[in-house]
Coordinates of C-alpha atoms in Angstrom, one line a residue:
M7 CA 102.5 41.7 172.8
N8 CA 101.5 45.3 173.5
T9 CA 97.8 44.6 173.5
V10 CA 95.7 45.8 176.4
L11 CA 93.5 43.1 177.9
N12 CA 94.0 41.0 174.7
I13 CA 91.6 43.4 173.0
T14 CA 92.4 43.3 169.3
R15 CA 89.0 44.5 168.1
S16 CA 86.9 46.8 170.3
I17 CA 83.3 47.8 169.8
L18 CA 84.5 50.5 167.4
G19 CA 86.7 47.9 165.6
Q20 CA 90.2 48.9 166.8
P21 CA 92.9 47.3 168.9
W22 CA 93.9 48.7 172.3
R23 CA 97.5 49.2 173.0
W24 CA 99.6 50.6 175.7
R25 CA 101.1 54.0 174.8
M26 CA 104.2 53.1 176.9
L27 CA 105.8 50.3 174.9
E28 CA 107.0 47.2 176.8
A29 CA 110.6 48.1 176.1
D30 CA 110.2 51.4 177.9
A31 CA 108.4 49.8 180.8
R32 CA 111.4 47.4 181.3
D33 CA 113.8 50.3 181.3
P34 CA 115.7 50.0 184.7
G35 CA 115.4 53.7 185.1
F36 CA 111.6 53.7 184.9
A37 CA 109.8 54.2 188.3
P38 CA 106.4 52.4 187.9
D39 CA 104.9 54.5 190.8
D40 CA 105.7 57.8 189.1
L41 CA 102.7 58.5 187.0
V42 CA 103.9 61.8 185.5
T43 CA 107.2 60.2 184.4
Q44 CA 105.3 57.4 182.7
L45 CA 103.0 59.9 180.9
L46 CA 106.0 62.0 179.7
L47 CA 108.0 59.1 178.5
A48 CA 105.0 57.7 176.7
R49 CA 104.7 60.9 174.8
G50 CA 108.2 60.9 173.5
C51 CA 110.0 63.0 176.2
P52 CA 113.7 62.0 176.3
R53 CA 114.6 60.7 179.8
E54 CA 117.3 63.4 180.1
A55 CA 114.6 66.1 179.5
L56 CA 112.1 64.9 182.1
D57 CA 112.8 67.7 184.6
A58 CA 112.4 70.4 181.9
H59 CA 109.1 68.9 180.7
K60 CA 107.6 68.4 184.2
A61 CA 107.9 72.2 184.7
P62 CA 108.1 73.7 181.1
S63 CA 109.5 77.2 181.3
I64 CA 110.2 79.7 178.6
R65 CA 113.9 79.9 179.6
G66 CA 114.2 76.1 179.3
F67 CA 112.9 75.9 175.7
M68 CA 113.4 79.4 174.2
P69 CA 115.9 79.4 171.3
D70 CA 118.0 82.4 170.2
P71 CA 115.6 84.2 167.8
S72 CA 118.5 84.9 165.5
I73 CA 118.7 81.3 164.4
F74 CA 115.7 82.0 162.1
R75 CA 116.3 83.3 158.6
D76 CA 115.4 87.0 158.3
M77 CA 114.6 87.3 162.0
D78 CA 117.3 89.9 162.6
R79 CA 116.3 91.8 159.5
A80 CA 112.7 91.9 160.6
A81 CA 113.7 93.1 164.1
E82 CA 115.9 95.8 162.6
R83 CA 113.0 97.1 160.4
L84 CA 110.6 97.2 163.4
A85 CA 113.1 98.8 165.6
D86 CA 113.6 101.6 163.1
A87 CA 109.9 102.1 162.9
V88 CA 109.6 102.3 166.7
Q89 CA 112.5 104.8 167.0
T90 CA 111.2 107.1 164.2
G91 CA 107.5 106.8 165.0
E92 CA 106.5 105.4 161.7
R93 CA 102.9 104.4 160.8
V94 CA 102.7 100.6 161.1
T95 CA 99.9 98.3 160.2
I96 CA 99.6 94.7 161.4
F97 CA 97.8 92.6 158.7
G98 CA 96.4 89.4 160.3
D99 CA 94.4 86.4 159.3
Y100 CA 90.8 86.2 160.5
D101 CA 91.2 83.1 162.7
V102 CA 92.4 82.8 166.3
D103 CA 96.1 82.5 165.4
G104 CA 95.9 85.6 163.2
A105 CA 94.0 87.6 165.9
T106 CA 96.4 86.6 168.7
S107 CA 99.4 87.2 166.5
A108 CA 98.1 90.7 165.5
A109 CA 97.2 91.5 169.1
L110 CA 100.6 90.5 170.4
M111 CA 102.4 92.8 167.9
I112 CA 100.1 95.7 168.6
L113 CA 100.3 95.4 172.4
L114 CA 104.1 95.1 172.3
L115 CA 104.4 98.1 169.9
R116 CA 102.0 100.1 172.1
D117 CA 104.3 99.4 175.1
L118 CA 107.2 100.6 173.0
G119 CA 105.3 103.9 172.4
L120 CA 104.0 103.1 168.9
E121 CA 100.3 102.8 168.2
A122 CA 100.0 100.3 165.3
R123 CA 96.8 99.7 163.3
A124 CA 95.2 96.3 162.9
Y125 CA 93.8 95.2 159.6
I126 CA 92.0 91.9 159.3
P127 CA 90.5 91.0 155.9
D128 CA 86.9 90.0 155.6
R129 CA 86.6 86.2 155.0
L130 CA 83.8 86.5 152.5
M131 CA 84.7 89.7 150.7
E132 CA 88.5 89.5 150.6
G133 CA 89.4 85.9 151.4
Y134 CA 92.5 84.5 153.0
G135 CA 95.8 86.4 153.2
P136 CA 96.9 89.8 151.9
S137 CA 95.7 91.1 148.6
G138 CA 97.7 93.6 146.6
E139 CA 94.8 96.0 146.6
A140 CA 94.6 96.0 150.4
L141 CA 98.4 96.5 150.8
V142 CA 98.5 99.3 148.4
R143 CA 95.5 101.0 150.0
L144 CA 97.2 100.7 153.4
K145 CA 100.2 102.4 151.9
E146 CA 98.0 105.2 150.5
E147 CA 96.5 105.6 154.0
G148 CA 100.0 106.3 155.4
A149 CA 101.5 103.0 156.4
S150 CA 105.2 102.8 155.6
L151 CA 105.6 99.3 157.2
I152 CA 103.1 96.4 157.1
V153 CA 103.7 93.3 159.1
T154 CA 101.6 90.3 158.0
V155 CA 101.0 87.7 160.7
D156 CA 99.7 84.1 160.1
C157 CA 99.6 84.8 156.3
G158 CA 101.8 86.1 153.5
A159 CA 104.2 83.2 152.9
Q160 CA 102.6 82.5 149.5
A161 CA 101.3 86.0 148.6
F162 CA 103.5 86.5 145.6
E163 CA 101.3 88.9 143.6
A164 CA 100.2 90.9 146.6
L165 CA 103.8 91.4 147.9
E166 CA 105.0 92.4 144.5
M167 CA 102.3 95.1 144.3
A168 CA 103.4 96.3 147.7
R169 CA 107.0 96.5 146.6
V170 CA 106.1 98.5 143.5
A171 CA 104.0 100.8 145.7
G172 CA 107.0 101.4 147.9
V173 CA 105.8 100.0 151.2
D174 CA 107.9 97.6 153.2
V175 CA 106.3 94.3 154.2
V176 CA 107.6 91.9 156.9
V177 CA 106.0 88.5 156.8
V178 CA 105.6 86.5 160.0
D179 CA 104.1 83.1 159.2
H180 CA 104.2 79.4 159.9
H181 CA 102.5 77.8 156.9
K182 CA 104.2 75.5 154.4
C183 CA 106.4 77.4 151.9
A184 CA 107.3 76.6 148.3
A185 CA 110.9 76.6 147.1
A186 CA 110.4 80.1 145.7
L187 CA 109.5 82.9 148.2
P188 CA 107.6 86.1 147.6
H189 CA 109.4 89.4 147.7
A190 CA 109.3 90.9 151.2
H191 CA 111.6 93.1 153.3
A192 CA 111.8 90.0 155.6
L193 CA 110.1 86.7 155.7
V194 CA 110.2 84.9 159.1
N195 CA 108.8 81.4 158.9
P196 CA 110.3 78.2 160.5
N197 CA 108.8 76.2 157.6
R198 CA 110.8 77.9 154.9
L199 CA 112.5 75.2 152.9
D200 CA 115.9 77.0 153.2
E201 CA 115.6 77.2 157.0
T202 CA 118.3 75.4 158.9
D203 CA 118.4 75.5 162.7
G204 CA 115.0 77.1 162.9
A205 CA 113.3 74.2 161.1
E206 CA 113.3 72.5 164.5
F207 CA 110.5 74.9 165.4
G208 CA 108.2 74.2 162.5
H209 CA 105.5 73.2 164.9
L210 CA 105.0 76.8 166.2
A211 CA 101.8 78.6 165.5
A212 CA 102.2 82.1 164.0
V213 CA 101.7 83.7 167.4
G214 CA 104.7 81.8 168.7
V215 CA 106.8 83.1 165.8
A216 CA 105.5 86.6 166.6
F217 CA 106.6 86.1 170.2
L218 CA 110.1 85.3 169.0
L219 CA 110.2 88.4 166.8
G220 CA 109.1 90.4 169.8
A221 CA 112.0 89.0 171.8
A222 CA 114.4 89.9 169.0
L223 CA 113.0 93.4 168.8
I224 CA 113.3 94.1 172.5
R225 CA 116.9 92.7 172.5
L226 CA 117.8 94.9 169.6
L227 CA 116.3 98.1 171.1
R228 CA 118.1 97.3 174.4
A229 CA 121.4 97.1 172.5
R230 CA 120.6 100.5 170.8
G231 CA 120.0 102.1 174.2
F232 CA 116.3 102.7 173.6
F233 CA 115.5 101.7 177.2
D234 CA 118.0 104.1 178.8
G235 CA 115.7 106.0 181.1
R236 CA 112.5 104.0 180.3
G237 CA 111.2 100.6 181.3
E238 CA 111.3 97.6 179.1
P239 CA 108.0 95.9 178.1
R240 CA 107.3 92.6 179.9
L241 CA 106.9 90.3 176.9
L242 CA 106.1 87.4 179.2
D243 CA 102.9 89.2 180.2
L244 CA 101.6 88.5 176.7
L245 CA 101.9 84.7 177.0
D246 CA 98.2 84.4 177.7
I247 CA 97.3 85.3 174.1
V248 CA 100.3 83.2 172.9
A249 CA 98.8 80.2 174.7
L250 CA 95.3 80.9 173.2
G251 CA 96.6 81.1 169.6
T252 CA 98.8 78.1 170.0
V253 CA 96.1 75.8 171.3
A254 CA 93.3 77.1 169.1
D255 CA 95.5 76.6 166.0
V256 CA 95.9 73.0 167.0
A257 CA 99.7 73.4 167.1
Q258 CA 101.6 70.4 168.5
L259 CA 102.2 70.9 172.2
K260 CA 105.8 69.8 172.3
G261 CA 109.0 71.7 173.2
L262 CA 108.5 75.5 173.2
N263 CA 104.8 75.3 172.6
R264 CA 104.4 73.4 175.9
A265 CA 106.2 76.2 177.7
F266 CA 104.1 78.8 175.9
V267 CA 100.8 77.1 177.0
A268 CA 101.9 76.1 180.5
Q269 CA 103.2 79.6 181.4
G270 CA 100.4 81.3 179.4
L271 CA 97.7 79.6 181.4
K272 CA 99.3 81.0 184.6
V273 CA 99.2 84.6 183.1
M274 CA 95.6 84.0 181.9
A275 CA 94.6 83.0 185.4
Q276 CA 95.6 86.5 186.6
R277 CA 93.1 87.9 184.1
R278 CA 95.3 90.9 183.2
N279 CA 94.1 91.2 179.6
I280 CA 90.8 93.2 179.7
G281 CA 89.4 91.5 176.6
L282 CA 90.4 88.0 177.6
N283 CA 88.9 88.6 181.1
A284 CA 85.6 89.6 179.4
L285 CA 85.7 86.6 177.1
I286 CA 86.3 84.2 180.0
S287 CA 83.2 85.7 181.7
A288 CA 81.1 85.5 178.5
S289 CA 82.2 81.8 178.2
R290 CA 80.7 81.2 181.7
L291 CA 84.0 79.9 183.1
T292 CA 84.1 80.2 186.8
R293 CA 87.6 78.8 187.3
A294 CA 91.0 79.4 185.8
P295 CA 90.9 78.3 182.1
T296 CA 92.7 75.1 181.1
A297 CA 94.2 74.2 177.8
T298 CA 90.9 72.4 176.9
D299 CA 89.0 75.6 177.5
L300 CA 91.3 77.5 175.1
G301 CA 90.4 75.0 172.4
F302 CA 86.7 74.5 173.1
A303 CA 85.4 77.6 174.9
L304 CA 87.6 80.7 174.2
G305 CA 89.0 79.9 170.7
P306 CA 85.7 79.2 169.0
R307 CA 84.3 82.5 170.3
I308 CA 87.2 84.4 168.9
N309 CA 86.9 82.5 165.6
A310 CA 83.2 83.2 165.4
G311 CA 83.9 86.8 164.5
G312 CA 85.9 85.8 161.4
R313 CA 83.6 83.0 160.5
V314 CA 80.1 84.6 160.6
G315 CA 80.6 88.2 161.9
K316 CA 83.1 91.0 161.7
S317 CA 86.5 89.7 161.1
D318 CA 88.3 92.2 163.4
L319 CA 86.2 91.6 166.5
G320 CA 88.8 89.1 167.9
V321 CA 91.8 91.4 167.7
R322 CA 89.7 94.4 168.9
L323 CA 88.8 92.4 172.0
L324 CA 92.3 91.4 172.8
I325 CA 93.8 95.0 172.5
T326 CA 91.0 97.1 174.0
R327 CA 91.7 99.2 177.1
D328 CA 88.0 99.7 177.8
P329 CA 86.2 97.1 180.0
A330 CA 82.8 98.2 178.7
E331 CA 83.9 97.8 175.1
A332 CA 85.5 94.4 176.0
A333 CA 82.2 93.2 177.6
S334 CA 80.2 94.3 174.5
I335 CA 82.5 92.6 172.1
A336 CA 82.7 89.4 174.2
A337 CA 78.9 89.3 174.3
E338 CA 78.7 89.7 170.5
L339 CA 81.3 87.0 170.0
D340 CA 79.3 84.7 172.2
R341 CA 76.1 85.4 170.2
L342 CA 77.9 84.8 166.9
N343 CA 79.3 81.5 168.2
E344 CA 75.7 80.3 168.8
E345 CA 74.8 81.4 165.2
R346 CA 77.9 79.6 163.9
R347 CA 76.7 76.4 165.6
A348 CA 73.4 76.5 163.8
I349 CA 75.0 77.2 160.4
E350 CA 77.6 74.5 161.1
A351 CA 74.9 71.9 161.8
L352 CA 73.2 72.4 158.4
V353 CA 76.4 72.2 156.5
Q354 CA 77.6 69.2 158.4
E355 CA 74.4 67.2 157.7
A356 CA 74.8 67.9 153.9
A357 CA 78.5 67.2 153.9
E358 CA 78.2 63.9 155.8
A359 CA 75.5 62.7 153.3
L360 CA 77.9 63.4 150.4
A361 CA 80.9 61.9 152.1
G362 CA 78.9 58.7 152.9
A363 CA 78.3 58.2 149.2
K364 CA 82.0 58.5 148.4
G365 CA 82.8 54.9 149.2
N366 CA 86.2 53.9 150.5
R367 CA 88.1 56.9 149.3
A368 CA 91.4 57.7 151.0
V369 CA 90.6 61.4 151.1
M370 CA 87.1 62.8 151.5
V371 CA 86.5 65.8 149.2
V372 CA 83.0 67.2 149.3
A373 CA 81.6 70.4 147.9
G374 CA 78.3 72.2 147.9
H375 CA 76.6 75.4 146.7
G376 CA 75.4 77.7 149.4
W377 CA 77.6 76.3 152.2
H378 CA 78.8 79.1 154.5
P379 CA 82.6 79.3 154.1
G380 CA 83.0 80.3 157.7
V381 CA 82.2 76.8 159.0
I382 CA 83.8 74.5 156.5
G383 CA 87.0 74.0 158.5
I384 CA 85.0 72.9 161.5
V385 CA 82.9 70.5 159.3
A386 CA 86.0 69.1 157.8
G387 CA 87.2 68.3 161.3
R388 CA 83.9 66.5 162.0
L389 CA 84.2 64.5 158.8
K390 CA 87.8 63.5 159.7
E391 CA 86.6 62.3 163.1
K392 CA 83.7 60.3 161.6
F393 CA 85.4 58.7 158.7
G394 CA 88.9 58.5 160.1
R395 CA 90.6 59.9 157.0
P396 CA 91.7 63.4 155.7
S397 CA 88.7 65.5 154.7
L398 CA 88.2 68.6 152.7
V399 CA 85.0 70.6 152.6
I400 CA 84.5 73.2 149.8
A401 CA 81.9 75.9 149.6
L402 CA 81.0 76.9 146.1
D403 CA 79.7 80.3 145.2
E404 CA 77.5 81.5 142.3
H405 CA 80.5 81.9 140.0
G406 CA 81.7 78.3 140.4
I407 CA 84.6 79.2 142.7
G408 CA 85.1 77.1 145.8
K409 CA 86.7 78.1 149.1
G410 CA 87.9 74.9 150.8
S411 CA 89.3 73.9 154.2
G412 CA 90.8 70.5 155.1
R413 CA 91.8 68.6 158.2
S414 CA 94.1 65.6 158.2
I415 CA 95.1 62.6 160.3
P416 CA 98.5 61.7 161.9
G417 CA 101.1 60.8 159.3
V418 CA 99.4 62.4 156.3
D419 CA 100.7 65.9 155.3
L420 CA 97.7 67.6 153.8
G421 CA 99.3 71.0 153.6
A422 CA 102.1 69.7 151.4
A423 CA 99.7 67.9 149.1
V424 CA 97.5 71.0 148.7
L425 CA 100.6 73.1 147.9
A426 CA 101.7 70.5 145.3
A427 CA 98.2 70.6 143.8
K428 CA 98.5 74.4 143.5
D429 CA 102.0 74.1 141.9
S430 CA 100.4 71.6 139.4
G431 CA 97.8 74.2 138.3
L432 CA 94.8 72.5 139.9
L433 CA 94.1 75.3 142.4
V434 CA 93.7 79.0 142.2
A435 CA 95.4 79.2 145.7
G436 CA 96.3 76.9 148.4
G437 CA 98.6 76.0 151.3
G438 CA 98.6 75.1 155.0
H439 CA 100.5 72.7 157.3
A440 CA 100.5 69.0 158.0
M441 CA 97.2 68.8 159.8
A442 CA 95.2 71.6 158.1
A443 CA 95.0 73.3 154.8
G444 CA 93.0 75.9 152.9
L445 CA 92.4 76.4 149.2
T446 CA 90.6 78.1 146.4
I447 CA 89.4 76.0 143.4
A448 CA 87.3 76.3 140.2
E449 CA 84.3 73.9 140.3
D450 CA 85.4 72.2 137.1
Q451 CA 88.6 71.1 138.7
L452 CA 87.0 69.3 141.7
D453 CA 87.1 65.8 140.3
T454 CA 90.7 66.2 139.0
F455 CA 91.8 67.6 142.4
A456 CA 90.2 64.8 144.3
D457 CA 91.9 62.2 142.1
F458 CA 95.2 64.0 142.6
L459 CA 94.9 63.8 146.4
E460 CA 93.9 60.2 146.1
D461 CA 97.0 59.3 144.1
R462 CA 99.3 61.3 146.3
L463 CA 98.0 60.4 149.7
D464 CA 96.5 56.9 149.4
A465 CA 99.6 55.1 150.6
A466 CA 100.1 57.4 153.6
V467 CA 96.4 57.1 154.5
T468 CA 96.6 53.3 154.3
R469 CA 99.7 53.3 156.6
S470 CA 98.0 55.6 159.0
I471 CA 94.8 53.6 159.2
G472 CA 96.8 50.3 159.4
D473 CA 98.8 51.7 162.4
R474 CA 95.7 53.0 164.1
A475 CA 95.0 51.8 167.6
L476 CA 93.5 53.2 170.7
L477 CA 96.5 54.1 172.9
L478 CA 96.0 53.8 176.6
D479 CA 98.0 54.9 179.7
A480 CA 96.5 53.1 182.7
L481 CA 94.2 50.3 183.8
L482 CA 91.8 51.1 186.7
T483 CA 88.7 49.9 188.5
A484 CA 85.6 52.1 188.3
G485 CA 86.5 53.4 191.8
G486 CA 90.0 54.4 190.6
V487 CA 88.6 57.2 188.4
T488 CA 88.8 60.0 191.0
P489 CA 89.5 63.7 191.1
A490 CA 92.9 62.9 192.6
L491 CA 93.8 60.8 189.6
V492 CA 92.7 63.6 187.2
Q493 CA 94.9 66.0 189.2
A494 CA 97.9 63.7 189.1
M495 CA 97.5 63.2 185.3
D496 CA 97.1 67.0 184.7
A497 CA 100.7 67.3 186.1
G498 CA 101.9 65.8 182.8
G499 CA 100.2 68.5 180.8
P500 CA 99.4 70.8 179.1
Y501 CA 97.8 68.3 176.7
G502 CA 96.8 68.9 173.1
M503 CA 97.8 68.1 169.6
G504 CA 101.1 66.0 169.7
W505 CA 100.8 65.6 173.4
P506 CA 97.6 63.7 173.9
Q507 CA 95.4 63.7 176.9
P508 CA 95.9 60.6 179.0
R509 CA 93.4 57.8 178.2
V510 CA 92.6 55.1 180.8
V511 CA 90.7 51.8 180.8
A512 CA 88.1 51.4 183.6
G513 CA 86.3 48.2 184.4
P514 CA 85.0 45.8 184.1
V515 CA 81.6 47.5 184.6
R516 CA 77.9 46.9 184.1
I517 CA 75.6 49.5 182.8
V518 CA 73.2 50.8 185.4
K519 CA 71.5 53.4 183.3
A520 CA 72.1 54.8 179.8
D521 CA 70.2 57.5 177.9
I522 CA 70.7 60.0 175.1
V523 CA 71.3 63.6 176.1
G524 CA 72.0 66.8 174.1
N525 CA 72.9 66.5 170.5
G526 CA 73.4 62.8 170.2
H527 CA 75.5 62.2 173.3
V528 CA 75.1 59.0 175.3
R529 CA 75.3 59.3 179.1
A530 CA 75.8 56.1 181.1
I531 CA 76.0 55.4 184.8
V532 CA 78.1 52.3 185.4
S533 CA 79.0 50.1 188.3
G534 CA 82.2 48.2 188.8
D535 CA 83.0 44.9 190.5
D536 CA 84.3 47.1 193.3
G537 CA 80.8 48.4 193.9
R538 CA 81.7 51.9 192.9
V539 CA 79.5 53.9 190.5
L540 CA 81.0 56.1 187.7
K541 CA 79.4 58.6 185.4
T542 CA 80.4 58.4 181.7
V543 CA 79.6 60.4 178.6
A544 CA 80.2 59.3 175.0
F545 CA 79.9 62.5 172.9
R546 CA 78.2 62.3 169.5
Q547 CA 78.0 58.5 169.7
A548 CA 74.3 57.9 169.8
E549 CA 74.2 56.6 166.3
T550 CA 77.4 54.6 166.4
A551 CA 78.2 51.0 167.5
L552 CA 79.6 52.4 170.8
G553 CA 76.3 54.2 171.5
A554 CA 74.3 51.1 170.6
A555 CA 76.4 49.0 173.0
L556 CA 75.9 51.4 175.9
L557 CA 72.2 51.9 175.3
G558 CA 71.5 48.2 174.8
A559 CA 73.9 46.4 177.1
P560 CA 72.1 43.5 179.0
P561 CA 72.4 43.6 182.8
H562 CA 74.6 40.5 182.9
R563 CA 77.2 41.6 180.4
R564 CA 80.3 43.6 181.5
L565 CA 82.3 46.1 179.6
W566 CA 85.8 47.6 179.7
L567 CA 85.5 51.4 179.1
A568 CA 88.3 53.5 177.5
G569 CA 88.3 57.3 177.8
R570 CA 89.6 60.4 179.4
A571 CA 89.1 61.1 183.1
R572 CA 87.8 64.6 183.7
I573 CA 86.5 66.6 186.6
D574 CA 82.7 67.2 186.7
D575 CA 82.5 70.4 188.8
W576 CA 78.8 71.2 188.2
G577 CA 77.7 69.7 191.6
A578 CA 78.3 70.9 195.1
K579 CA 81.4 68.7 195.3
P580 CA 83.8 68.0 192.4
A581 CA 83.6 64.4 191.0
A582 CA 85.4 62.5 188.3
E583 CA 83.7 61.2 185.2
L584 CA 84.9 59.3 182.1
H585 CA 84.6 60.8 178.6
L586 CA 84.4 57.7 176.5
D587 CA 86.4 57.0 173.3
D588 CA 85.6 53.3 173.0
A589 CA 84.5 50.1 174.9
A590 CA 85.0 46.4 174.7
W591 CA 83.0 43.5 176.0
A592 CA 84.6 41.9 179.1
D593 CA 82.3 38.8 179.1

C-alpha cells in the first residue's frame, strides 16, 4: 500500500499517499539520501534527465523555434518591419501574461531600433481579445503591422476586418484553438490542432511563445546581416518578465517553463528592469523574489491594473525608462490591488452562497448582477479550492450579457469544454486552456450551459475526485522542519503548477496554542514528542473541519500535520514554519 501512516481519511476527509510510488522507491538506482533526486523523480522527471532538471537552463530545454507552424513566417514579417522602420503595434491581453508578452516584444523591438506601440483593451469597455474596430482604428492611426499577444486565436471576425482594411496581423497565443483558424498573416500557437512537433510545448504561456518568436527574429536578422556593425540584443535579459508571466498565468512548470522561471528569477534578482524593480519595492519584498512571490505578490499587482484600473498600467510599468514614472505606476498598482481585494471579498461571499445551494453538481456555475468582472477569475479559483470541482463565475450586466471566468481541477479540461459550448451555439464567445477559461454568455442560456458542462465533464470530475489524495514527500519530527530543510527542498524547484511544492508530514504533535488571525486563518503553536516547538498556519481554514480540530484539540490528543515548510523571515533570525494543508489524529 502507498498510504502514509495508514491514514485513509484525514480530518479533511482524504487519504494521504506518498508522491514517490513504492515501485520508484525500490528502484536500485534511487539514492534515498538524495532529497532533490527524490523530489524530481516524484514529479515525473525521467531518470536520464535528472541533471538537466537539477539545473534547468535555457540551452538545455530550448527547442528550435522553427518547429512551430507559422513561426518562420512571423519572424520574417517582423524582420521586414524592423529593417524598414514600419509602425508596429503590440496588441496584448489585460492580464499578466498579456502585459509581459507585450512588454517583451516592445523591449526587444526597441533594442532593434524600432519603437513599437502597446495597445491593451479595456476589460469593461472592450472585453477580451482584439475587436475589429480596434484593429481598423490602429491601421488608420498608421500601424502597418499588428502583433496580438495572449489573444487572437479565436478572433475570426476581428482578423477578417483587419484583412479587409489592409493591415497585417501576426497572432502569438497559447489558448485552445478550434479546427478552423482565423485569417492572419501568421498564427503562432503550440495549441493549434494542426501543430506537430510544437504541440509538445502546449504548456507554454503566451510570454514563452513570444520569447521563442524573439529568438527566431534575432536569428533571422543575424542571417540577413542586420547586426554587422551593431550589437545583438540580449534576449536572455528579458527572462525576468518571461518568468513573471509564466508563473502568474499558472502555466505548468515543466520542461522549458522550468528553465524560464529558474533563469528568470536570477535575472530578476539583479533588478535590471526599472519597472519590476519599482514593483518589487512596492510589494515590500526585501529579498530576491521567489516563484511564489511572482504568483502572490508581483502578479496580482500587475493584474490589478486590468481588473479594476487602467488596463495598460502593467505594460507601461514594464517598459518605462523613467524610475520616477515606474515608482508612480507601481504605487498605483499597489493601491488598486487593495481595492481589488475589497471588491473580491464582496463577490466571493455572494458566489459562495450561490454555490453552496447548488448541491452535488460536478461543475459549479454561478452568476450575479452587479459583480465586478475584474475579480471573477480570482473568485472562481476560490470556489474551486473550497468545493474541489471546476467553477465558473459569471458577472451579468444590465443588458443580460454575462462575462465569465472559470478555473478547473487536474484531469478536467475546462478550456476544451467551453470551446465546445461555443461551437454548439451556447456562448457568444469563449475559450481558454485546460485549467482556466473565459466566456461571454446571454443570461437566458445560463441553465442550458450549466447542463452542457455537467453532461460533458461529470465523468472526468468524478474520476478526478475519486483519485484525489494528499500527496506527501517526507515524514519528519516537529524538530525536522528547519530552514536547512526548506533550503534543501528549494533545490528541486522552481515549484508551481505541474511541479508542486513539496509537502511534508510532521508529528506527532500536541497543540500548545491556537487562535484565529487575519481573515479566517488559524495559527497554531505545536510541540512534538522530541520537545521541539513549531509554528504552523492554516490559511482560510477557521470555518473548516481542519480549523475546528486545531482550535479545539484537547491537550492529551496528538496530531499528524501535513503541509509545506516555509521560511518565516519576519524575526531577527529566519525560522521555519509549516503552512498546513491537512491534519490527522495520531491517537
